PDB file of C-alpha atoms in Angstrom:
ATOM      1  CA  MET V   1       0.910   9.855 -21.458  1.00 90.00           C
ATOM      2  CA  LEU V   2      -0.295   6.407 -22.474  1.00 93.00           C
ATOM      3  CA  VAL V   3      -2.830   4.077 -20.858  1.00 95.00           C
ATOM      4  CA  LEU V   4      -1.732   0.470 -21.343  1.00 95.00           C
ATOM      5  CA  ASN V   5      -4.800  -1.580 -22.226  1.00 92.00           C
ATOM      6  CA  CYS V   6      -3.111  -4.297 -24.275  1.00 95.00           C
ATOM      7  CA  SER V   7      -2.792  -7.546 -22.318  1.00 95.00           C
ATOM      8  CA  MET V   8       0.474  -8.384 -24.087  1.00 97.00           C
ATOM      9  CA  LYS V   9       2.008  -5.035 -23.113  1.00 97.00           C
ATOM     10  CA  LEU V  10       0.846  -5.480 -19.530  1.00 97.00           C
ATOM     11  CA  GLN V  11       2.495  -8.906 -19.401  1.00 97.00           C
ATOM     12  CA  MET V  12       5.668  -7.339 -20.781  1.00 97.00           C
ATOM     13  CA  LEU V  13       5.494  -4.586 -18.162  1.00 98.00           C
ATOM     14  CA  GLU V  14       5.195  -7.142 -15.366  1.00 97.00           C
ATOM     15  CA  LYS V  15       8.409  -8.806 -16.521  1.00 96.00           C
ATOM     16  CA  MET V  16      10.193  -5.476 -16.979  1.00 97.00           C
ATOM     17  CA  LEU V  17       9.290  -4.352 -13.460  1.00 97.00           C
ATOM     18  CA  ARG V  18      11.032  -7.408 -12.029  1.00 94.00           C
ATOM     19  CA  TRP V  19      14.324  -5.951 -13.265  1.00 94.00           C
ATOM     20  CA  ASN V  20      13.825  -2.988 -10.929  1.00 94.00           C
ATOM     21  CA  PHE V  21      13.217  -4.717  -7.598  1.00 93.00           C
ATOM     22  CA  PRO V  22      12.839  -3.682  -4.860  1.00 93.00           C
ATOM     23  CA  GLU V  23      11.826  -0.121  -5.819  1.00 95.00           C
ATOM     24  CA  SER V  24       9.170  -1.330  -8.263  1.00 95.00           C
ATOM     25  CA  LEU V  25       7.484  -3.776  -5.855  1.00 95.00           C
ATOM     26  CA  LYS V  26       4.297  -1.766  -5.247  1.00 96.00           C
ATOM     27  CA  VAL V  27       3.632  -1.212  -8.948  1.00 97.00           C
ATOM     28  CA  TYR V  28       4.642  -4.789  -9.700  1.00 96.00           C
ATOM     29  CA  GLY V  29       2.075  -6.163  -7.255  1.00 95.00           C
ATOM     30  CA  ALA V  30      -0.652  -3.981  -8.741  1.00 96.00           C
ATOM     31  CA  VAL V  31       0.232  -5.026 -12.312  1.00 97.00           C
ATOM     32  CA  MET V  32       0.224  -8.687 -11.293  1.00 96.00           C
ATOM     33  CA  ASN V  33      -3.325  -8.279  -9.985  1.00 95.00           C
ATOM     34  CA  ILE V  34      -4.359  -6.473 -13.171  1.00 96.00           C
ATOM     35  CA  ASN V  35      -2.989  -9.367 -15.214  1.00 96.00           C
ATOM     36  CA  ARG V  36      -4.822 -11.894 -13.038  1.00 95.00           C
ATOM     37  CA  GLY V  37      -8.397 -10.725 -13.348  1.00 94.00           C
ATOM     38  CA  ASN V  38      -8.063  -7.096 -12.196  1.00 94.00           C
ATOM     39  CA  PRO V  39     -10.426  -7.459  -9.214  1.00 93.00           C
ATOM     40  CA  PHE V  40      -9.916  -3.833  -8.092  1.00 93.00           C
ATOM     41  CA  ARG V  41     -10.357  -2.413 -11.602  1.00 94.00           C
ATOM     42  CA  LYS V  42      -6.991  -0.716 -11.912  1.00 95.00           C
ATOM     43  CA  GLU V  43      -5.215   0.539 -15.021  1.00 96.00           C
ATOM     44  CA  VAL V  44      -1.652   1.476 -15.927  1.00 97.00           C
ATOM     45  CA  VAL V  45      -0.367   4.843 -17.125  1.00 96.00           C
ATOM     46  CA  VAL V  46       3.149   5.313 -18.551  1.00 97.00           C
ATOM     47  CA  ASP V  47       4.937   8.332 -19.937  1.00 95.00           C
ATOM     48  CA  SER V  48       6.008   6.354 -23.033  1.00 95.00           C
ATOM     49  CA  TRP V  49       6.238   2.787 -24.302  1.00 96.00           C
ATOM     50  CA  PRO V  50       8.179   0.527 -24.322  1.00 95.00           C
ATOM     51  CA  ASP V  51      10.989   2.708 -22.984  1.00 95.00           C
ATOM     52  CA  PHE V  52       8.959   4.081 -20.089  1.00 97.00           C
ATOM     53  CA  LYS V  53      10.576   6.310 -17.486  1.00 97.00           C
ATOM     54  CA  ALA V  54       7.595   6.524 -15.122  1.00 97.00           C
ATOM     55  CA  VAL V  55       4.591   4.293 -14.447  1.00 97.00           C
ATOM     56  CA  ILE V  56       1.491   4.838 -12.329  1.00 97.00           C
ATOM     57  CA  THR V  57      -1.240   2.353 -11.509  1.00 97.00           C
ATOM     58  CA  ARG V  58      -4.569   4.025 -10.770  1.00 95.00           C
ATOM     59  CA  PRO V  59      -8.323   3.290 -10.575  1.00 93.00           C
ATOM     60  CA  GLN V  60      -9.978   2.939 -13.958  1.00 92.00           C
ATOM     61  CA  ARG V  61     -11.596   6.287 -14.691  1.00 83.00           C
ATOM     62  CA  GLU V  62     -14.918   4.746 -15.725  1.00 79.00           C
ATOM     63  CA  ASN V  63     -15.099   2.939 -12.356  1.00 70.00           C
ATOM     64  CA  GLU V  64     -14.371   5.895 -10.064  1.00 64.00           C
ATOM     65  CA  ALA V  65     -17.274   5.838  -7.637  1.00 76.00           C
ATOM     66  CA  ASP V  66     -16.405   7.762  -4.459  1.00 87.00           C
ATOM     67  CA  ASP V  67     -14.062  10.748  -4.516  1.00 89.00           C
ATOM     68  CA  LEU V  68     -13.719  10.580  -0.718  1.00 91.00           C
ATOM     69  CA  ASP V  69     -12.641   6.916  -0.602  1.00 91.00           C
ATOM     70  CA  HIS V  70      -8.858   7.177  -0.298  1.00 92.00           C
ATOM     71  CA  TYR V  71      -8.620   3.432   0.361  1.00 92.00           C
ATOM     72  CA  THR V  72      -9.847   2.454  -3.096  1.00 92.00           C
ATOM     73  CA  ASN V  73      -8.521   5.613  -4.786  1.00 93.00           C
ATOM     74  CA  ALA V  74      -4.951   4.368  -4.350  1.00 95.00           C
ATOM     75  CA  HIS V  75      -2.104   4.742  -6.848  1.00 96.00           C
ATOM     76  CA  ALA V  76       1.279   3.029  -7.018  1.00 97.00           C
ATOM     77  CA  VAL V  77       4.280   4.773  -8.561  1.00 97.00           C
ATOM     78  CA  PHE V  78       7.650   3.740  -9.938  1.00 97.00           C
ATOM     79  CA  TYR V  79      10.026   5.928 -11.903  1.00 97.00           C
ATOM     80  CA  LYS V  80      13.325   5.491 -13.671  1.00 97.00           C
ATOM     81  CA  GLU V  81      13.686   9.246 -14.112  1.00 96.00           C
ATOM     82  CA  LEU V  82      12.214  11.541 -11.490  1.00 96.00           C
ATOM     83  CA  GLN V  83      11.560  14.289 -14.033  1.00 96.00           C
ATOM     84  CA  ALA V  84       9.300  11.945 -16.003  1.00 96.00           C
ATOM     85  CA  TYR V  85       7.218  11.291 -12.896  1.00 96.00           C
ATOM     86  CA  GLN V  86       6.940  15.017 -12.217  1.00 96.00           C
ATOM     87  CA  GLU V  87       5.798  15.684 -15.780  1.00 95.00           C
ATOM     88  CA  LEU V  88       3.121  12.988 -15.489  1.00 94.00           C
ATOM     89  CA  LEU V  89       1.728  14.757 -12.443  1.00 93.00           C
ATOM     90  CA  GLU V  90       2.040  18.281 -13.818  1.00 92.00           C
ATOM     91  CA  ASN V  91       1.194  18.055 -17.483  1.00 82.00           C
ATOM     92  CA  THR V  92      -1.372  15.281 -17.869  1.00 82.00           C
ATOM     93  CA  ASN V  93      -4.561  13.951 -16.299  1.00 89.00           C
ATOM     94  CA  ALA V  94      -2.718  10.960 -14.869  1.00 92.00           C
ATOM     95  CA  ILE V  95      -4.086  11.827 -11.410  1.00 92.00           C
ATOM     96  CA  ASN V  96      -7.613  12.916 -10.524  1.00 92.00           C
ATOM     97  CA  TRP V  97      -6.774  15.857  -8.271  1.00 92.00           C
ATOM     98  CA  GLY V  98     -10.431  16.283  -7.386  1.00 91.00           C
ATOM     99  CA  GLN V  99     -10.306  13.196  -5.181  1.00 91.00           C
ATOM    100  CA  ILE V 100      -8.903  12.273  -1.822  1.00 94.00           C
ATOM    101  CA  PHE V 101      -6.374   9.628  -2.823  1.00 94.00           C
ATOM    102  CA  GLN V 102      -3.159   7.835  -1.935  1.00 94.00           C
ATOM    103  CA  ILE V 103       0.113   7.574  -3.818  1.00 95.00           C
ATOM    104  CA  GLN V 104       2.319   4.661  -2.733  1.00 95.00           C
ATOM    105  CA  GLY V 105       5.907   3.978  -3.682  1.00 96.00           C
ATOM    106  CA  LEU V 106       9.377   2.979  -2.546  1.00 95.00           C
ATOM    107  CA  GLN V 107      11.516   5.871  -3.831  1.00 94.00           C
ATOM    108  CA  ASP V 108      12.495   9.007  -1.922  1.00 88.00           C
ATOM    109  CA  GLY V 109      11.764  11.354  -4.817  1.00 91.00           C
ATOM    110  CA  ILE V 110       8.086  10.412  -4.818  1.00 94.00           C
ATOM    111  CA  CYS V 111       7.522  12.384  -1.608  1.00 92.00           C
ATOM    112  CA  GLU V 112       9.366  15.471  -2.758  1.00 92.00           C
ATOM    113  CA  ILE V 113       7.766  15.698  -6.194  1.00 94.00           C
ATOM    114  CA  SER V 114       4.281  14.685  -5.076  1.00 94.00           C
ATOM    115  CA  ARG V 115       4.299  17.371  -2.378  1.00 93.00           C
ATOM    116  CA  THR V 116       5.633  20.033  -4.750  1.00 94.00           C
ATOM    117  CA  VAL V 117       3.031  19.355  -7.428  1.00 95.00           C
ATOM    118  CA  ALA V 118       0.206  18.987  -4.902  1.00 94.00           C
ATOM    119  CA  LEU V 119       0.993  22.319  -3.268  1.00 93.00           C
ATOM    120  CA  SER V 120       1.031  24.000  -6.681  1.00 93.00           C
ATOM    121  CA  LYS V 121      -2.530  22.701  -7.099  1.00 92.00           C
ATOM    122  CA  GLN V 122      -3.466  23.822  -3.564  1.00 93.00           C
ATOM    123  CA  VAL V 123      -3.930  20.233  -2.414  1.00 92.00           C
ATOM    124  CA  ASP V 124      -3.053  19.239   1.154  1.00 92.00           C
ATOM    125  CA  VAL V 125      -0.530  16.417   1.622  1.00 93.00           C
ATOM    126  CA  LYS V 126       0.105  14.005   4.488  1.00 93.00           C
ATOM    127  CA  ILE V 127       3.125  11.709   4.263  1.00 92.00           C
ATOM    128  CA  SER V 128       3.659   8.435   6.138  1.00 92.00           C
ATOM    129  CA  SER V 129       6.709   6.201   5.906  1.00 92.00           C
ATOM    130  CA  PHE V 130       7.320   2.587   6.885  1.00 93.00           C
ATOM    131  CA  GLN V 131      10.073   0.013   6.803  1.00 93.00           C
ATOM    132  CA  MET V 132       9.640  -2.294   3.832  1.00 94.00           C
ATOM    133  CA  VAL V 133      10.164  -6.047   4.165  1.00 93.00           C
ATOM    134  CA  ILE V 134       9.988  -8.996   1.800  1.00 92.00           C
ATOM    135  CA  HIS V 135      10.114 -12.764   2.176  1.00 89.00           C
ATOM    136  CA  SER V 136      12.100 -13.310  -1.001  1.00 84.00           C
ATOM    137  CA  ASP V 137      12.678 -17.049  -0.601  1.00 86.00           C
ATOM    138  CA  PRO V 138       9.829 -19.286   0.589  1.00 85.00           C
ATOM    139  CA  ASP V 139      12.366 -21.880   1.722  1.00 87.00           C
ATOM    140  CA  THR V 140      13.629 -19.463   4.403  1.00 88.00           C
ATOM    141  CA  LEU V 141      10.199 -19.134   5.985  1.00 88.00           C
ATOM    142  CA  PRO V 142       9.980 -21.032   9.292  1.00 86.00           C
ATOM    143  CA  ASP V 143       8.190 -24.363   9.435  1.00 86.00           C
ATOM    144  CA  VAL V 144       5.271 -23.305  11.573  1.00 81.00           C
ATOM    145  CA  ARG V 145       2.952 -26.098  12.556  1.00 78.00           C
ATOM    146  CA  PRO V 146      -0.310 -25.250  14.290  1.00 72.00           C
ATOM    147  CA  GLN V 147      -0.209 -26.110  17.973  1.00 73.00           C
ATOM    148  CA  MET V 148      -3.573 -24.739  18.938  1.00 78.00           C
ATOM    149  CA  ASP V 149      -6.517 -25.639  21.058  1.00 84.00           C
ATOM    150  CA  PRO V 150      -8.511 -28.235  19.067  1.00 86.00           C
ATOM    151  CA  LYS V 151     -11.450 -25.823  19.150  1.00 89.00           C
ATOM    152  CA  LEU V 152      -9.487 -23.288  17.062  1.00 93.00           C
ATOM    153  CA  THR V 153      -9.195 -23.382  13.266  1.00 93.00           C
ATOM    154  CA  LEU V 154      -6.728 -21.977  10.744  1.00 94.00           C
ATOM    155  CA  ALA V 155      -8.914 -20.539   7.964  1.00 95.00           C
ATOM    156  CA  TYR V 156      -9.589 -17.696   5.541  1.00 96.00           C
ATOM    157  CA  LEU V 157     -11.226 -14.450   6.597  1.00 97.00           C
ATOM    158  CA  ASP V 158     -14.901 -14.008   5.789  1.00 96.00           C
ATOM    159  CA  ILE V 159     -16.625 -10.823   4.628  1.00 96.00           C
ATOM    160  CA  SER V 160     -18.516 -10.791   7.942  1.00 96.00           C
ATOM    161  CA  HIS V 161     -15.181 -10.111   9.702  1.00 97.00           C
ATOM    162  CA  ALA V 162     -14.659  -6.760   7.946  1.00 97.00           C
ATOM    163  CA  SER V 163     -16.228  -4.717  10.747  1.00 96.00           C
ATOM    164  CA  LEU V 164     -13.855  -6.143  13.374  1.00 96.00           C
ATOM    165  CA  LEU V 165     -10.843  -5.625  11.099  1.00 96.00           C
ATOM    166  CA  SER V 166     -11.804  -2.004  10.467  1.00 96.00           C
ATOM    167  CA  LYS V 167     -12.178  -1.283  14.175  1.00 95.00           C
ATOM    168  CA  THR V 168      -8.741  -2.704  14.988  1.00 95.00           C
ATOM    169  CA  TRP V 169      -6.826  -1.160  12.042  1.00 93.00           C
ATOM    170  CA  SER V 170      -4.962   2.093  12.754  1.00 87.00           C
ATOM    171  CA  ARG V 171      -6.123   3.416   9.367  1.00 86.00           C
ATOM    172  CA  GLY V 172      -9.680   2.169   9.805  1.00 88.00           C
ATOM    173  CA  GLY V 173     -12.689   2.749  11.983  1.00 89.00           C
ATOM    174  CA  ASN V 174     -15.103   4.025   9.343  1.00 94.00           C
ATOM    175  CA  LEU V 175     -17.593   2.617   6.836  1.00 95.00           C
ATOM    176  CA  ARG V 176     -15.379   3.265   3.792  1.00 95.00           C
ATOM    177  CA  CYS V 177     -12.568   1.282   5.389  1.00 96.00           C
ATOM    178  CA  GLN V 178     -14.960  -1.524   6.290  1.00 96.00           C
ATOM    179  CA  LYS V 179     -16.167  -1.714   2.681  1.00 96.00           C
ATOM    180  CA  TYR V 180     -12.578  -1.666   1.416  1.00 95.00           C
ATOM    181  CA  LEU V 181     -11.511  -4.476   3.743  1.00 96.00           C
ATOM    182  CA  ALA V 182     -14.559  -6.525   2.753  1.00 97.00           C
ATOM    183  CA  ASN V 183     -13.482  -6.201  -0.894  1.00 96.00           C
ATOM    184  CA  LEU V 184      -9.931  -7.258  -0.005  1.00 96.00           C
ATOM    185  CA  ILE V 185     -11.246 -10.315   1.818  1.00 97.00           C
ATOM    186  CA  CYS V 186     -13.298 -11.276  -1.251  1.00 96.00           C
ATOM    187  CA  CYS V 187     -10.518 -10.711  -3.787  1.00 95.00           C
ATOM    188  CA  PHE V 188      -7.175 -11.593  -2.195  1.00 95.00           C
ATOM    189  CA  PRO V 189      -5.561 -14.219   0.060  1.00 95.00           C
ATOM    190  CA  SER V 190      -5.991 -13.985   3.823  1.00 96.00           C
ATOM    191  CA  VAL V 191      -5.349 -16.206   6.839  1.00 96.00           C
ATOM    192  CA  CYS V 192      -6.877 -16.154  10.311  1.00 97.00           C
ATOM    193  CA  VAL V 193      -7.284 -18.179  13.490  1.00 96.00           C
ATOM    194  CA  LEU V 194     -10.963 -18.741  14.329  1.00 96.00           C
ATOM    195  CA  ASP V 195     -12.473 -19.840  17.611  1.00 94.00           C
ATOM    196  CA  ASP V 196     -15.196 -22.485  17.802  1.00 92.00           C
ATOM    197  CA  LYS V 197     -17.841 -19.843  17.050  1.00 93.00           C
ATOM    198  CA  GLY V 198     -16.087 -18.632  13.891  1.00 93.00           C
ATOM    199  CA  TYR V 199     -14.783 -15.445  15.528  1.00 95.00           C
ATOM    200  CA  PRO V 200     -11.298 -14.352  14.382  1.00 96.00           C
ATOM    201  CA  LEU V 201      -8.620 -14.109  17.076  1.00 96.00           C
ATOM    202  CA  SER V 202      -5.639 -13.332  14.820  1.00 96.00           C
ATOM    203  CA  TRP V 203      -5.373 -12.474  11.123  1.00 96.00           C
ATOM    204  CA  SER V 204      -3.382 -11.130   8.189  1.00 96.00           C
ATOM    205  CA  LEU V 205      -4.651 -10.151   4.743  1.00 95.00           C
ATOM    206  CA  THR V 206      -3.384  -8.931   1.375  1.00 95.00           C
ATOM    207  CA  ASP V 207      -4.160  -5.635  -0.349  1.00 94.00           C
ATOM    208  CA  GLN V 208      -4.543  -4.458  -3.949  1.00 93.00           C
ATOM    209  CA  PHE V 209      -0.748  -4.105  -4.323  1.00 93.00           C
ATOM    210  CA  ALA V 210      -0.108  -7.709  -3.229  1.00 93.00           C
ATOM    211  CA  THR V 211       1.129  -6.417   0.135  1.00 93.00           C
ATOM    212  CA  MET V 212       0.536  -8.210   3.417  1.00 92.00           C
ATOM    213  CA  ILE V 213      -1.335  -5.687   5.567  1.00 89.00           C
ATOM    214  CA  HIS V 214      -3.101  -5.437   8.895  1.00 92.00           C
ATOM    215  CA  GLY V 215      -1.582  -8.343  10.753  1.00 92.00           C
ATOM    216  CA  TYR V 216      -3.303  -8.271  14.133  1.00 94.00           C
ATOM    217  CA  THR V 217      -4.062 -10.439  17.157  1.00 95.00           C
ATOM    218  CA  LEU V 218      -6.702  -9.525  19.707  1.00 96.00           C
ATOM    219  CA  PRO V 219      -4.920  -8.408  22.919  1.00 95.00           C
ATOM    220  CA  GLU V 220      -6.307 -11.227  25.065  1.00 94.00           C
ATOM    221  CA  HIS V 221      -4.904 -13.847  22.667  1.00 94.00           C
ATOM    222  CA  ARG V 222      -1.368 -12.535  22.236  1.00 91.00           C
ATOM    223  CA  GLY V 223       1.740 -14.465  23.215  1.00 90.00           C
ATOM    224  CA  LYS V 224       0.444 -17.744  21.786  1.00 90.00           C
ATOM    225  CA  GLY V 225       2.226 -17.671  18.415  1.00 90.00           C
ATOM    226  CA  TYR V 226      -0.888 -16.900  16.372  1.00 92.00           C
ATOM    227  CA  SER V 227       0.606 -13.858  14.622  1.00 92.00           C
ATOM    228  CA  ARG V 228       3.620 -15.835  13.466  1.00 91.00           C
ATOM    229  CA  LEU V 229       1.374 -18.657  12.313  1.00 93.00           C
ATOM    230  CA  VAL V 230      -0.998 -16.529  10.207  1.00 94.00           C
ATOM    231  CA  ALA V 231       1.776 -14.326   8.760  1.00 93.00           C
ATOM    232  CA  THR V 232       3.936 -17.298   7.757  1.00 93.00           C
ATOM    233  CA  THR V 233       0.973 -19.175   6.299  1.00 94.00           C
ATOM    234  CA  LEU V 234      -0.079 -16.130   4.257  1.00 95.00           C
ATOM    235  CA  ALA V 235       3.482 -15.537   2.995  1.00 94.00           C
ATOM    236  CA  LYS V 236       3.668 -19.148   1.812  1.00 94.00           C
ATOM    237  CA  LYS V 237       0.258 -18.793   0.172  1.00 94.00           C
ATOM    238  CA  LEU V 238       1.383 -15.695  -1.734  1.00 94.00           C
ATOM    239  CA  HIS V 239       4.556 -17.449  -2.914  1.00 93.00           C
ATOM    240  CA  SER V 240       2.496 -20.422  -4.104  1.00 92.00           C
ATOM    241  CA  CYS V 241       0.395 -18.003  -6.195  1.00 90.00           C
ATOM    242  CA  GLY V 242       3.517 -16.432  -7.713  1.00 90.00           C
ATOM    243  CA  PHE V 243       3.288 -13.157  -5.788  1.00 90.00           C
ATOM    244  CA  PRO V 244       6.119 -11.516  -3.844  1.00 89.00           C
ATOM    245  CA  ALA V 245       5.443 -11.814  -0.118  1.00 92.00           C
ATOM    246  CA  GLN V 246       5.968  -8.170   0.801  1.00 93.00           C
ATOM    247  CA  GLY V 247       4.878  -6.045   3.719  1.00 92.00           C
ATOM    248  CA  ASN V 248       5.616  -2.899   5.684  1.00 92.00           C
ATOM    249  CA  VAL V 249       5.914  -1.951   9.320  1.00 92.00           C
ATOM    250  CA  LEU V 250       6.360   1.195  11.375  1.00 91.00           C
ATOM    251  CA  ALA V 251       9.892   1.598  12.686  1.00 89.00           C
ATOM    252  CA  THR V 252       8.430   2.023  16.199  1.00 92.00           C
ATOM    253  CA  ASN V 253       6.411  -1.210  16.070  1.00 91.00           C
ATOM    254  CA  ILE V 254       8.947  -3.360  17.898  1.00 93.00           C
ATOM    255  CA  PRO V 255       6.688  -6.426  18.417  1.00 90.00           C
ATOM    256  CA  SER V 256       5.963  -6.652  14.671  1.00 91.00           C
ATOM    257  CA  ILE V 257       9.617  -6.100  13.775  1.00 92.00           C
ATOM    258  CA  THR V 258      10.596  -8.893  16.168  1.00 92.00           C
ATOM    259  CA  LEU V 259       7.964 -11.136  14.576  1.00 89.00           C
ATOM    260  CA  LEU V 260       9.235 -10.384  11.053  1.00 91.00           C
ATOM    261  CA  LYS V 261      12.826 -11.105  12.067  1.00 92.00           C
ATOM    262  CA  SER V 262      11.722 -14.463  13.490  1.00 89.00           C
ATOM    263  CA  MET V 263      10.273 -15.199  10.029  1.00 89.00           C
ATOM    264  CA  ASN V 264      13.643 -14.409   8.369  1.00 91.00           C
ATOM    265  CA  ALA V 265      12.133 -11.408   6.577  1.00 91.00           C
ATOM    266  CA  GLN V 266      14.513  -9.231   4.573  1.00 92.00           C
ATOM    267  CA  PHE V 267      14.368  -5.569   5.612  1.00 94.00           C
ATOM    268  CA  LEU V 268      14.860  -3.529   2.439  1.00 92.00           C
ATOM    269  CA  PRO V 269      17.082  -0.452   2.211  1.00 90.00           C
ATOM    270  CA  CYS V 270      14.268   1.546   0.604  1.00 89.00           C
ATOM    271  CA  SER V 271      11.394   2.868   2.704  1.00 90.00           C
ATOM    272  CA  PHE V 272       7.732   2.625   1.810  1.00 92.00           C
ATOM    273  CA  PHE V 273       6.060   6.028   1.474  1.00 91.00           C
TER     274      PHE V 273
END
C-alpha cells in the first residue's frame, strides 16, 4: 500500500482516472478537490504506483477527529482489479475499521467485497444504491433564465442555512450532519433561491466528491421551476470550474428523475453504491 503525497503524482492520477470514466467518477472528484486545496483534508491510497489496480481516497489519518461522523469519514473507491481492492481492505490499514464510515463507488464488486471483508471483521454493513447521472456537456444544459418574483434572489448558500438543510435531507437531522453541510457550504459551490429575508426556498449543493447532492425545494414553493433553475445553475458552475457535473438519485424518486431528464442529464449504466 502506498499513500500518494507527491503533488505531481496526484496530478498524474487525476489524468489517469479520466481514462476510466464513468466508474472512476467518485474518486476523480475527490482527487480533483485534493489537487485544488484539499478543503476536506483527504488523501489517496493505492496498491502500487504508477500501475495501480485499486485506489481509495480517505480522510487524512492525522485529521481524524470523530469516529462516529460517517459524513466526514467517507471514502471513494475505484478498482481495475477487484482482487487488488480486496487485498487493500484485508491486508493493510487502508481503512480505519474502528470508525463508522462510508465507502462510495460505482462498481458492483465494491458491495460484494466490502461486505465480505466487513463481516470477517465483525462490522455491520448497510448498502444503499442510486442511479448515477452526469451532465457531460455544458452546451446541452437548458438555457434557464430566472423568472422569479423580484423579491427573490438567486444566490449561494450561507453557513446559517445548514440547520434547515440538515432537517430536510433524508440522511440528515442531526448535529453531525449539520456540521458537515456547513463545511460543504463553506468549501464547495452551491446555488439557492432566497426570499426577501434571505431564507432559502430551493437549493442544491456540492459534496467532497464533486457530486451535486441534496437538491430540495420547500413543499410550499414547488411547481415554480426553482429546482430546475438551481440545479442547472450549479451544473454550469461546476463545468466552469472544470469539475464533472455529476449526481445521483433514487430510482423511486420520479420527480427528481423527471427534472434531470428535462436538463438532458445522461443516466449512466453503472449504479452508485
